[in-house]
PDB file of C-alpha atoms in Angstrom:
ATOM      1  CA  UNK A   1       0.000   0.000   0.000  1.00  0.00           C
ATOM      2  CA  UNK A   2       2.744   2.267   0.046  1.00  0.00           C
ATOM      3  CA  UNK A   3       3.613   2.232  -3.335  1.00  0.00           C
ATOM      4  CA  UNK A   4       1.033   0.372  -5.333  1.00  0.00           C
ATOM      5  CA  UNK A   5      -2.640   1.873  -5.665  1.00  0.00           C
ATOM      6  CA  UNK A   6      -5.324  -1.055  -4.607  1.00  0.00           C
ATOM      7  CA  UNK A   7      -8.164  -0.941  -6.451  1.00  0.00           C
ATOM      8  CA  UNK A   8     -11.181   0.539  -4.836  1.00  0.00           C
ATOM      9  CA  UNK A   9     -13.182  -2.464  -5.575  1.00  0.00           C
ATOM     10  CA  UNK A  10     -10.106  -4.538  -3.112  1.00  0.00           C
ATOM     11  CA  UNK A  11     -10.564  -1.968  -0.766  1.00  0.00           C
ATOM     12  CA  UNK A  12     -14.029  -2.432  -0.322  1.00  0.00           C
ATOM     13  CA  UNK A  13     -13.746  -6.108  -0.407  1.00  0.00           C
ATOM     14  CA  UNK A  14     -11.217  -6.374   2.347  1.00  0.00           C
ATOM     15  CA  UNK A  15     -13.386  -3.593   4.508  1.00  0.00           C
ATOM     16  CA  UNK A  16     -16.521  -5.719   4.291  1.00  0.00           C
ATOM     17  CA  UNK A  17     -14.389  -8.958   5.558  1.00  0.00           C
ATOM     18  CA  UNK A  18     -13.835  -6.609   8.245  1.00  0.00           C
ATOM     19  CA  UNK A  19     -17.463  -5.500   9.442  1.00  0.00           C
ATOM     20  CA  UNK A  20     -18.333  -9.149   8.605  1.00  0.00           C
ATOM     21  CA  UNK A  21     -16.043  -9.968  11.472  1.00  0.00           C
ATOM     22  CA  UNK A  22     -16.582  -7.013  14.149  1.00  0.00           C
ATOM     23  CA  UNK A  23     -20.798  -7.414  13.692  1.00  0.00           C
ATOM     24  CA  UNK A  24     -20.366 -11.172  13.770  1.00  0.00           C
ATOM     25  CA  UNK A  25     -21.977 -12.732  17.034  1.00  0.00           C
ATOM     26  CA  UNK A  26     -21.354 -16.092  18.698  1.00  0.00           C
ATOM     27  CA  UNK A  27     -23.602 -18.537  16.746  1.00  0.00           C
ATOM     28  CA  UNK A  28     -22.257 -18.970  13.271  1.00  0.00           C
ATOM     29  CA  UNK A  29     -25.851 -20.141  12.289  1.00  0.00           C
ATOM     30  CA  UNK A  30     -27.503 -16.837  12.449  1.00  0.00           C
ATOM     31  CA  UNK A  31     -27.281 -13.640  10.696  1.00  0.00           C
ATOM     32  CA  UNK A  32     -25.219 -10.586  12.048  1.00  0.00           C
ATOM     33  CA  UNK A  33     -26.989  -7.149  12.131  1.00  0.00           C
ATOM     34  CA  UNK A  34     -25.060  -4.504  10.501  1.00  0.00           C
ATOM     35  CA  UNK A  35     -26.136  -1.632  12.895  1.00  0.00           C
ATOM     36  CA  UNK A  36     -24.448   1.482  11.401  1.00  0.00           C
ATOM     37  CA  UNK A  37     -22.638   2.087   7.491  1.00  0.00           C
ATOM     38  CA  UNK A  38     -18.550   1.496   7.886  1.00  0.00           C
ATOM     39  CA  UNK A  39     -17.887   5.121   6.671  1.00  0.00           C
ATOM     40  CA  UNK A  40     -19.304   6.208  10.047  1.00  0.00           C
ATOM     41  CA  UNK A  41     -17.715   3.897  12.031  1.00  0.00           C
ATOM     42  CA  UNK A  42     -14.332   5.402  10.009  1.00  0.00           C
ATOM     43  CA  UNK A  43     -14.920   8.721  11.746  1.00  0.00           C
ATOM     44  CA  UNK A  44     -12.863   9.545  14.961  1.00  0.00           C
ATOM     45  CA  UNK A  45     -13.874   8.487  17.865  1.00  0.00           C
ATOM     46  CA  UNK A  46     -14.657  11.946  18.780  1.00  0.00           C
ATOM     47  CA  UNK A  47     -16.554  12.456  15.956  1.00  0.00           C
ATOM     48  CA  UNK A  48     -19.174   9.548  16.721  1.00  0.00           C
ATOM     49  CA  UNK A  49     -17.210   7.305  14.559  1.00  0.00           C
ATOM     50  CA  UNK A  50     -14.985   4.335  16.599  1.00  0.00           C
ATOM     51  CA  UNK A  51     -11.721   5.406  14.420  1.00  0.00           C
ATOM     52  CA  UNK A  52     -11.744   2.523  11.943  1.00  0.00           C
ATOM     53  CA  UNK A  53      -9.608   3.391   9.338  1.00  0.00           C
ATOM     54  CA  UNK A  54     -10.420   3.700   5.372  1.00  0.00           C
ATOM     55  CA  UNK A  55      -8.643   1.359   3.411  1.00  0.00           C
ATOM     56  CA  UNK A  56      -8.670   3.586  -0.045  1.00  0.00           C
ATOM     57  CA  UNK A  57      -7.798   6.785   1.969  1.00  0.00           C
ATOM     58  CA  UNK A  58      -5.098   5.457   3.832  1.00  0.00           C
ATOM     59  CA  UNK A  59      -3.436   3.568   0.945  1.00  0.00           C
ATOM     60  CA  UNK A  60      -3.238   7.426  -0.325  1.00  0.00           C
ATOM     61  CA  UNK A  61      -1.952   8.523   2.446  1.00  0.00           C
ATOM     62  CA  UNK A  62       0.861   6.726   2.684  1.00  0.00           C
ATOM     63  CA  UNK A  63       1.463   6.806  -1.243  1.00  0.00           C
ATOM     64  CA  UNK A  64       1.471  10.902  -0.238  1.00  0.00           C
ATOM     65  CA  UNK A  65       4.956  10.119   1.821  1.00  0.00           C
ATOM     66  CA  UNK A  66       6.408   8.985  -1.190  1.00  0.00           C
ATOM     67  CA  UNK A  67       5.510  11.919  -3.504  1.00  0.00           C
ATOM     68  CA  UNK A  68       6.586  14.100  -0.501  1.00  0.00           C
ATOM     69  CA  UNK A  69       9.970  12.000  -0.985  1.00  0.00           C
ATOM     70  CA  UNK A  70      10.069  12.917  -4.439  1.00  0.00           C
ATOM     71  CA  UNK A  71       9.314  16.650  -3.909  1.00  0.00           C
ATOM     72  CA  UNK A  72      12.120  17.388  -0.851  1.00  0.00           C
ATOM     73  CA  UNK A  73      14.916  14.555  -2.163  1.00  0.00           C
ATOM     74  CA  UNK A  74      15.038  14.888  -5.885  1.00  0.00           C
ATOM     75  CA  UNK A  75      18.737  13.819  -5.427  1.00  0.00           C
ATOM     76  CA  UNK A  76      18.132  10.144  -4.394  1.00  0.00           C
ATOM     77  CA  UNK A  77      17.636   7.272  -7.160  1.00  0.00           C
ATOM     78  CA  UNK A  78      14.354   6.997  -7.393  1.00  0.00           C
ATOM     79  CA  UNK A  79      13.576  11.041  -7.328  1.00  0.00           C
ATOM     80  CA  UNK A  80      16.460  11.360 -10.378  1.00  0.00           C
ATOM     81  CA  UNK A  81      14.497   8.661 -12.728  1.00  0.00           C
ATOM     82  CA  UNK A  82      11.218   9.822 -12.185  1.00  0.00           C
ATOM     83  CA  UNK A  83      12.048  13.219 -12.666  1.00  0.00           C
ATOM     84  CA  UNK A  84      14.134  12.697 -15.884  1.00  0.00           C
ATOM     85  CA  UNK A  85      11.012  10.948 -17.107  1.00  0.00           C
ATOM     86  CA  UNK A  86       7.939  12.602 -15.727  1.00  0.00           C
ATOM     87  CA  UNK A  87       8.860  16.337 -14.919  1.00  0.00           C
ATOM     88  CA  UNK A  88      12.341  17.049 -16.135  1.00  0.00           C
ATOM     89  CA  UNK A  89      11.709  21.126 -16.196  1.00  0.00           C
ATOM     90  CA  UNK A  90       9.326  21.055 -12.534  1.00  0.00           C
ATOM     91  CA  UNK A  91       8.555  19.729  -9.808  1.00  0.00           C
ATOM     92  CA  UNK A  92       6.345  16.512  -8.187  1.00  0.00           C
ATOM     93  CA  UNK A  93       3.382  19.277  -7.953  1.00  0.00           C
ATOM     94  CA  UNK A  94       2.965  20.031 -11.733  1.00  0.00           C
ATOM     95  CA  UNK A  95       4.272  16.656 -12.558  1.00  0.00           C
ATOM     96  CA  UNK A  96       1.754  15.141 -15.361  1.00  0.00           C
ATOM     97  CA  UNK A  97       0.555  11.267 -15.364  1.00  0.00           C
ATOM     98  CA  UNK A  98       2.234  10.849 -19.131  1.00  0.00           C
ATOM     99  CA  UNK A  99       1.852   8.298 -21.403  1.00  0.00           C
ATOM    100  CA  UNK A 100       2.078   5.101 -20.772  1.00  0.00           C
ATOM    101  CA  UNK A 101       3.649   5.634 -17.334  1.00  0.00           C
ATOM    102  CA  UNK A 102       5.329   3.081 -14.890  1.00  0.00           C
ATOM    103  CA  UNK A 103       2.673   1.430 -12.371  1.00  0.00           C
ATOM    104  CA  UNK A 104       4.203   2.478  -9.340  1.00  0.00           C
ATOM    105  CA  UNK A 105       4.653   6.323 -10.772  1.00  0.00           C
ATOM    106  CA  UNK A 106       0.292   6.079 -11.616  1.00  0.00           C
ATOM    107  CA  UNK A 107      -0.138   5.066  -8.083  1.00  0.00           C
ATOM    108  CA  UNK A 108       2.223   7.607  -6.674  1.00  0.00           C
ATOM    109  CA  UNK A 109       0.843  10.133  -8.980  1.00  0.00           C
ATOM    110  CA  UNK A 110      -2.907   9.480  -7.511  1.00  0.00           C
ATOM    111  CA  UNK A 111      -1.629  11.327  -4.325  1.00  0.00           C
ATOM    112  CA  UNK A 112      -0.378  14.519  -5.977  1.00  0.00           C
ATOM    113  CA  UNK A 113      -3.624  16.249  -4.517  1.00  0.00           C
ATOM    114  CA  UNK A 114      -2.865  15.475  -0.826  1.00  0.00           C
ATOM    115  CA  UNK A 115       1.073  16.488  -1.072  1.00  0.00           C
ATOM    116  CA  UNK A 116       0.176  20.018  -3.253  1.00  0.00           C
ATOM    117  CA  UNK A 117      -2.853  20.305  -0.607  1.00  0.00           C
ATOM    118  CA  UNK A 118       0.116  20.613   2.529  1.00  0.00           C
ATOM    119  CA  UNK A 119       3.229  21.240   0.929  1.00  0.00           C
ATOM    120  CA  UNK A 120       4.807  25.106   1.312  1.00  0.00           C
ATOM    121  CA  UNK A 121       7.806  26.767   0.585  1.00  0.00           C
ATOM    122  CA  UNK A 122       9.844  27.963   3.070  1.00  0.00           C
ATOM    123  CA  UNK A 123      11.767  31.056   2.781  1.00  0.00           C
ATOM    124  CA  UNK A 124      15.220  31.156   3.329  1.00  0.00           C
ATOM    125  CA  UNK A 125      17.617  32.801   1.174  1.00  0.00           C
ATOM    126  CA  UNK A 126      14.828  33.348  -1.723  1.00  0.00           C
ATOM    127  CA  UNK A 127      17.110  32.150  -4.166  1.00  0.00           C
ATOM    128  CA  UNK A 128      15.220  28.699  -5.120  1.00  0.00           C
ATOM    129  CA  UNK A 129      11.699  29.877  -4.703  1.00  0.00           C
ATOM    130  CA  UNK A 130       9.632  31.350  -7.802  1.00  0.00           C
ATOM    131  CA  UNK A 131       7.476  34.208  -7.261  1.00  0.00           C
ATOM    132  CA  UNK A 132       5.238  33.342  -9.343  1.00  0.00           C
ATOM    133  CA  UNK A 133       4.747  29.424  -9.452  1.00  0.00           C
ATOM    134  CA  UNK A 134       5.534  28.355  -5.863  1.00  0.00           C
ATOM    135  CA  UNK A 135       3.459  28.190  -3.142  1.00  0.00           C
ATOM    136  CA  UNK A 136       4.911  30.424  -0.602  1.00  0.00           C
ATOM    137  CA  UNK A 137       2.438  32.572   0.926  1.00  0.00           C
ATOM    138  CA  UNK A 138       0.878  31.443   4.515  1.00  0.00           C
ATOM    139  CA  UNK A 139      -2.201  31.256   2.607  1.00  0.00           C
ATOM    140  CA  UNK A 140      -4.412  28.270   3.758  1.00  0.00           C
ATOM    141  CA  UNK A 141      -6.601  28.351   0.620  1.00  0.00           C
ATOM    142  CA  UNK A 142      -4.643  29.875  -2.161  1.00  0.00           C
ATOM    143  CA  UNK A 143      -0.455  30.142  -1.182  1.00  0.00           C
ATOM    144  CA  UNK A 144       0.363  31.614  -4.730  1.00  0.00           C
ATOM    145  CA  UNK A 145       0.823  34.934  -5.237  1.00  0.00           C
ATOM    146  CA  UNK A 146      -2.403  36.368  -7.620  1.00  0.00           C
ATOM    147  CA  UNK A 147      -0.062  39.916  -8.779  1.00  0.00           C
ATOM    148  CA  UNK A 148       0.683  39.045 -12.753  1.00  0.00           C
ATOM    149  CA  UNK A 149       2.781  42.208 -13.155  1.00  0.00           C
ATOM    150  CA  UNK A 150       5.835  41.810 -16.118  1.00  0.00           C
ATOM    151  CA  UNK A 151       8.781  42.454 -13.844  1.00  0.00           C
ATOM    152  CA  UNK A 152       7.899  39.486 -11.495  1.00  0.00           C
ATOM    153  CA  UNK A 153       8.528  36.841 -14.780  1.00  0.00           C
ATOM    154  CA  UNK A 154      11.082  34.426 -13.507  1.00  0.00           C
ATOM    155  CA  UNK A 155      12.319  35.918 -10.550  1.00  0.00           C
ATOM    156  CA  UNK A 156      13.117  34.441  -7.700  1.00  0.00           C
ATOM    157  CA  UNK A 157      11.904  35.582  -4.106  1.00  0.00           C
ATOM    158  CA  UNK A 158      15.554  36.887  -3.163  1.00  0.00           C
ATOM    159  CA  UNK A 159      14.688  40.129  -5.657  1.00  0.00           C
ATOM    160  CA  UNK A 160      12.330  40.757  -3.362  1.00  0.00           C
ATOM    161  CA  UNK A 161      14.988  41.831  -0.357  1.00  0.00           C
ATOM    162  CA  UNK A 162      17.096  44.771  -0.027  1.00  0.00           C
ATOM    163  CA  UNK A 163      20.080  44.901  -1.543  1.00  0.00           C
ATOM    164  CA  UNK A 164      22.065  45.614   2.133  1.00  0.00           C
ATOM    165  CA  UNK A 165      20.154  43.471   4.092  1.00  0.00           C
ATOM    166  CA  UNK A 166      17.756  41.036   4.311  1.00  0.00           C
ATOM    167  CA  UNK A 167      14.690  42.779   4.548  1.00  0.00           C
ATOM    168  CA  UNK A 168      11.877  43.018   2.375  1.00  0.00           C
ATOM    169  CA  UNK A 169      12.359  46.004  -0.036  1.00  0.00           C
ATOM    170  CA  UNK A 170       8.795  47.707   0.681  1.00  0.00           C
ATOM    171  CA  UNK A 171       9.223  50.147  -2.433  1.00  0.00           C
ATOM    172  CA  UNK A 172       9.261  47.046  -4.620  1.00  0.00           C
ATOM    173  CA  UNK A 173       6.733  45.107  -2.994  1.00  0.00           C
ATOM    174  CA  UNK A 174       4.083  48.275  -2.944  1.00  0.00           C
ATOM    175  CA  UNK A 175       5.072  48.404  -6.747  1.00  0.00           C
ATOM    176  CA  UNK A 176       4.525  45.156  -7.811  1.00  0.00           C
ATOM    177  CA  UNK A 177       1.725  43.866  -5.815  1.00  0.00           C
ATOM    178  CA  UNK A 178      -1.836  43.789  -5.214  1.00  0.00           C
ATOM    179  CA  UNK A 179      -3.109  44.848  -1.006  1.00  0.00           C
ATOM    180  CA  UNK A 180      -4.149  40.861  -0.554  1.00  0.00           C
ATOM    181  CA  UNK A 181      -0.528  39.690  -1.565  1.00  0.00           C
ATOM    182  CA  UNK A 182       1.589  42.524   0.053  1.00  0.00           C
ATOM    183  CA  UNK A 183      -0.353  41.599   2.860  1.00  0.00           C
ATOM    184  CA  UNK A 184       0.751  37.831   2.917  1.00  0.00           C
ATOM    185  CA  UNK A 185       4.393  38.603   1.917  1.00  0.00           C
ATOM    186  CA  UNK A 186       5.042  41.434   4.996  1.00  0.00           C
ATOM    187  CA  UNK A 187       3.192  38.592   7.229  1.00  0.00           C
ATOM    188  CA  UNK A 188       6.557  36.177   6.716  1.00  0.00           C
ATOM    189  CA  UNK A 189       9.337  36.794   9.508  1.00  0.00           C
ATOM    190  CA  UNK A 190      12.638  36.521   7.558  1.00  0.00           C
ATOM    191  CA  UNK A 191      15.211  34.755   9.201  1.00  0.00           C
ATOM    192  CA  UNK A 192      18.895  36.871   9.373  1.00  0.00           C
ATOM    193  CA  UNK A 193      20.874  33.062   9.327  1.00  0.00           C
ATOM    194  CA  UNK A 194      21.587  32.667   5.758  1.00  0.00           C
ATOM    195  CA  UNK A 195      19.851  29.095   5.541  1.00  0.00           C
ATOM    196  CA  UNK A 196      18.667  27.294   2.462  1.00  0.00           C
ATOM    197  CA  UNK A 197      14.596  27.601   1.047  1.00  0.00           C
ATOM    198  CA  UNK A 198      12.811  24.342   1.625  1.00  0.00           C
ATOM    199  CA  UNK A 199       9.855  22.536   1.804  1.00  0.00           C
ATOM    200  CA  UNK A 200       7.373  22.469   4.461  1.00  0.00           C
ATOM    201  CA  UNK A 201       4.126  20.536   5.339  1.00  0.00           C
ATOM    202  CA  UNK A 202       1.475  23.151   6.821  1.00  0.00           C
ATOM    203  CA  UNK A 203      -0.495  19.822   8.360  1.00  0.00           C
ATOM    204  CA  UNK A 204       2.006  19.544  11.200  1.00  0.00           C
ATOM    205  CA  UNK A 205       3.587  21.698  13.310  1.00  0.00           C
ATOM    206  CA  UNK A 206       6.862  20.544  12.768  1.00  0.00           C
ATOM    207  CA  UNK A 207       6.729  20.370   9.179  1.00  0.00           C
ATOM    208  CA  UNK A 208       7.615  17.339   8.247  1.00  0.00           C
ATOM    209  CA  UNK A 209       5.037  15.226   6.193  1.00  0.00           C
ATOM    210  CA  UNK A 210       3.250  12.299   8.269  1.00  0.00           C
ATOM    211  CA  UNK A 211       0.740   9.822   7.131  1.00  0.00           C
ATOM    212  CA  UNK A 212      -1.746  10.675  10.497  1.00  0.00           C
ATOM    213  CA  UNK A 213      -2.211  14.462   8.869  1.00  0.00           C
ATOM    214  CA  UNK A 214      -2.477  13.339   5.500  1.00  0.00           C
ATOM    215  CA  UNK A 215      -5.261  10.662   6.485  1.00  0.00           C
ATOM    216  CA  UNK A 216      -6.844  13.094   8.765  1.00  0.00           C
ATOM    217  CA  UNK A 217      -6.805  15.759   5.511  1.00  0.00           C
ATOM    218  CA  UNK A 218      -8.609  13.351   3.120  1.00  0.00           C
ATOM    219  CA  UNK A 219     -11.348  12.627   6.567  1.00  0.00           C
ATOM    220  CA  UNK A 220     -11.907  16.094   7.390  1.00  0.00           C
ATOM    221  CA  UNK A 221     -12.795  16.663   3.838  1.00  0.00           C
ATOM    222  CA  UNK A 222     -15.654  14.299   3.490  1.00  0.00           C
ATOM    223  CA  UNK A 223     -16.892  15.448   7.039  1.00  0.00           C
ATOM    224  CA  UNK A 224     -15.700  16.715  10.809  1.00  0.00           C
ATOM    225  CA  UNK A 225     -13.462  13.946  11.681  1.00  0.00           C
ATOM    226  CA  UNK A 226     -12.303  15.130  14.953  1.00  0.00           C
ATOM    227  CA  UNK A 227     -13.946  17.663  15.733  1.00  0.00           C
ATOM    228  CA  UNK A 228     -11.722  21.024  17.725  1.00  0.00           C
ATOM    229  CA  UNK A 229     -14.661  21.083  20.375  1.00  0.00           C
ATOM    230  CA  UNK A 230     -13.545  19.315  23.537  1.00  0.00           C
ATOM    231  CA  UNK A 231     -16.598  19.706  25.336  1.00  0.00           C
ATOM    232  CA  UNK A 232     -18.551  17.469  22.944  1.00  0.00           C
ATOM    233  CA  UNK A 233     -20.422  14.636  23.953  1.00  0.00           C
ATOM    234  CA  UNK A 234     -18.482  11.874  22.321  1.00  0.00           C
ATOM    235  CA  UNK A 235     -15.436  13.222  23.706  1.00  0.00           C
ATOM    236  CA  UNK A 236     -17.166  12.967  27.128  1.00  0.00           C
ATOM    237  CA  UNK A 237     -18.224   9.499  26.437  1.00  0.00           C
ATOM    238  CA  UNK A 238     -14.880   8.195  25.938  1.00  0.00           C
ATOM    239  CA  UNK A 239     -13.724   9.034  29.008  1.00  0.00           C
ATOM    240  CA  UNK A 240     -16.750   7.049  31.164  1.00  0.00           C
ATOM    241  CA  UNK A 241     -15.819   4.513  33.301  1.00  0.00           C
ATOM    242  CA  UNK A 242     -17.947   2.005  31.776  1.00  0.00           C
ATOM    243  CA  UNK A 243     -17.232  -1.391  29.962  1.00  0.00           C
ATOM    244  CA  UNK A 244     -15.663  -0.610  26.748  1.00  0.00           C
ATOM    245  CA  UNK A 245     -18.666  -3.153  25.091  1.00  0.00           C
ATOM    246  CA  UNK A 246     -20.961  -0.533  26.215  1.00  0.00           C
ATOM    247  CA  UNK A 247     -18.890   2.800  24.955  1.00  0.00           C
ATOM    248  CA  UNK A 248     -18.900   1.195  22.064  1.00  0.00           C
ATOM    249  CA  UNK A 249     -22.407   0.263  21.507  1.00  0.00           C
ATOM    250  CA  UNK A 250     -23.708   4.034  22.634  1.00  0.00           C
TER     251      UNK A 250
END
């Protein structure tokens, strides 16, 4: 599952062996009761779920860590073939399906949603990062910058600093760019070490990528799957001291 794409249709299989088996009773001569649908029992526990996990979203999930590997080490093996092949002139992000591609790229290539979803540039020295194409702004829903004007074509974030330190040059930046994006671009804290730009993942706090945020990405898209309210009732529930039979049958 962490490099090969199961077919839905296997997924669904192998989840129905598995509420076959949790709504089974004792007898083996008479018929289970299915009491709720398995995507609900997939929610979070503090979501009214009981945090059963989906097969098809987690296989993405964890083919995610590999296009994350290809997008932040494009110097191992594997990153140098795929990129000579697939996206010589970009990156994992804009990287197309092809034709006729390798099986393990079309299954890694199924996750490009989830890793373009968290991934973020991280300003360092500004030398690696396009203006234009990267997502760099700490912009939840749109991280690109929306300005168009002629003298940001192929330039690099670094043209955006002072020329005797590294500030941003506000003339430039008031010249160049519309109120939403000099907004987002006076919002980043530059850093005066003289590190590298590099890639981020906005789903954890650390920024590194981890297959828990991605799953709980692809969840909280189809519904609330956790839930930020700790006063909740399932979150109560959860902490009775009752039989865990019974927890789980409220």
């Amino acid at each position: 599952m962490s490099v090969v794409l199961l077919p839905v249709e296997t997924c669904k299989a192998l989840e129905g062996i598995m509420a076959k088996l949790w709504w089974k009773t004792g007898s083996s001569t008479t018929r289970s009761i299915t009491w709720m649908r398995w995507g609900r029992m997939c929610r979070h526990k503090h979501a009214g779920g009981l945090g059963f996990q989906s097969f098809h979203d987690f296989n993405l999930s964890l083919l995610g860590k590999q296009g994350w590997q290809l997008l932040t080490n494009e110097s191992s093996l594997i990153g140098k073939v795929f990129k000579a092949r697939y996206y010589p002139n970009g990156t994992f992000l804009d990287a197309r399906l092809g034709n006729n591609p390798n099986f393990v790229w079309g299954s890694v290539h199924e996750a490009q949603s989830i890793v373009r979803a968290g991934a973020r540039r991280t300003v360092g020295d500004g030398f690696t990062i396009s203006i234009l194409h990267d997502p760099w702004l700490p912009c939840p829903v749109n991280p690109y910058v929306h300005s168009d004007h002629p003298g940001l074509q192929d330039k690099t974030v670094h043209s955006l600093f002072r020329l005797d330190d590294k500030v941003w040059d506000m003339e430039i930046i008031n010249d160049l760019f519309s109120a939403r994006d000099r907004a987002l671009i006076t919002s980043i804290q530059l850093s005066s070490n003289n590190h590298s730009d590099c890639w981020s993942w906005r789903f954890e706090n650390s920024g590194l990528f981890t297959v828990k945020s991605a799953y709980r990405f692809l969840e909280n898209l189809k519904y609330d799957w956790v839930g930020d309210d700790n006063t909740s009732f399932w979150r109560k529930m959860w902490t009775l001291k009752i039989p865990p039979k019974v927890s789980n049958f409220i």
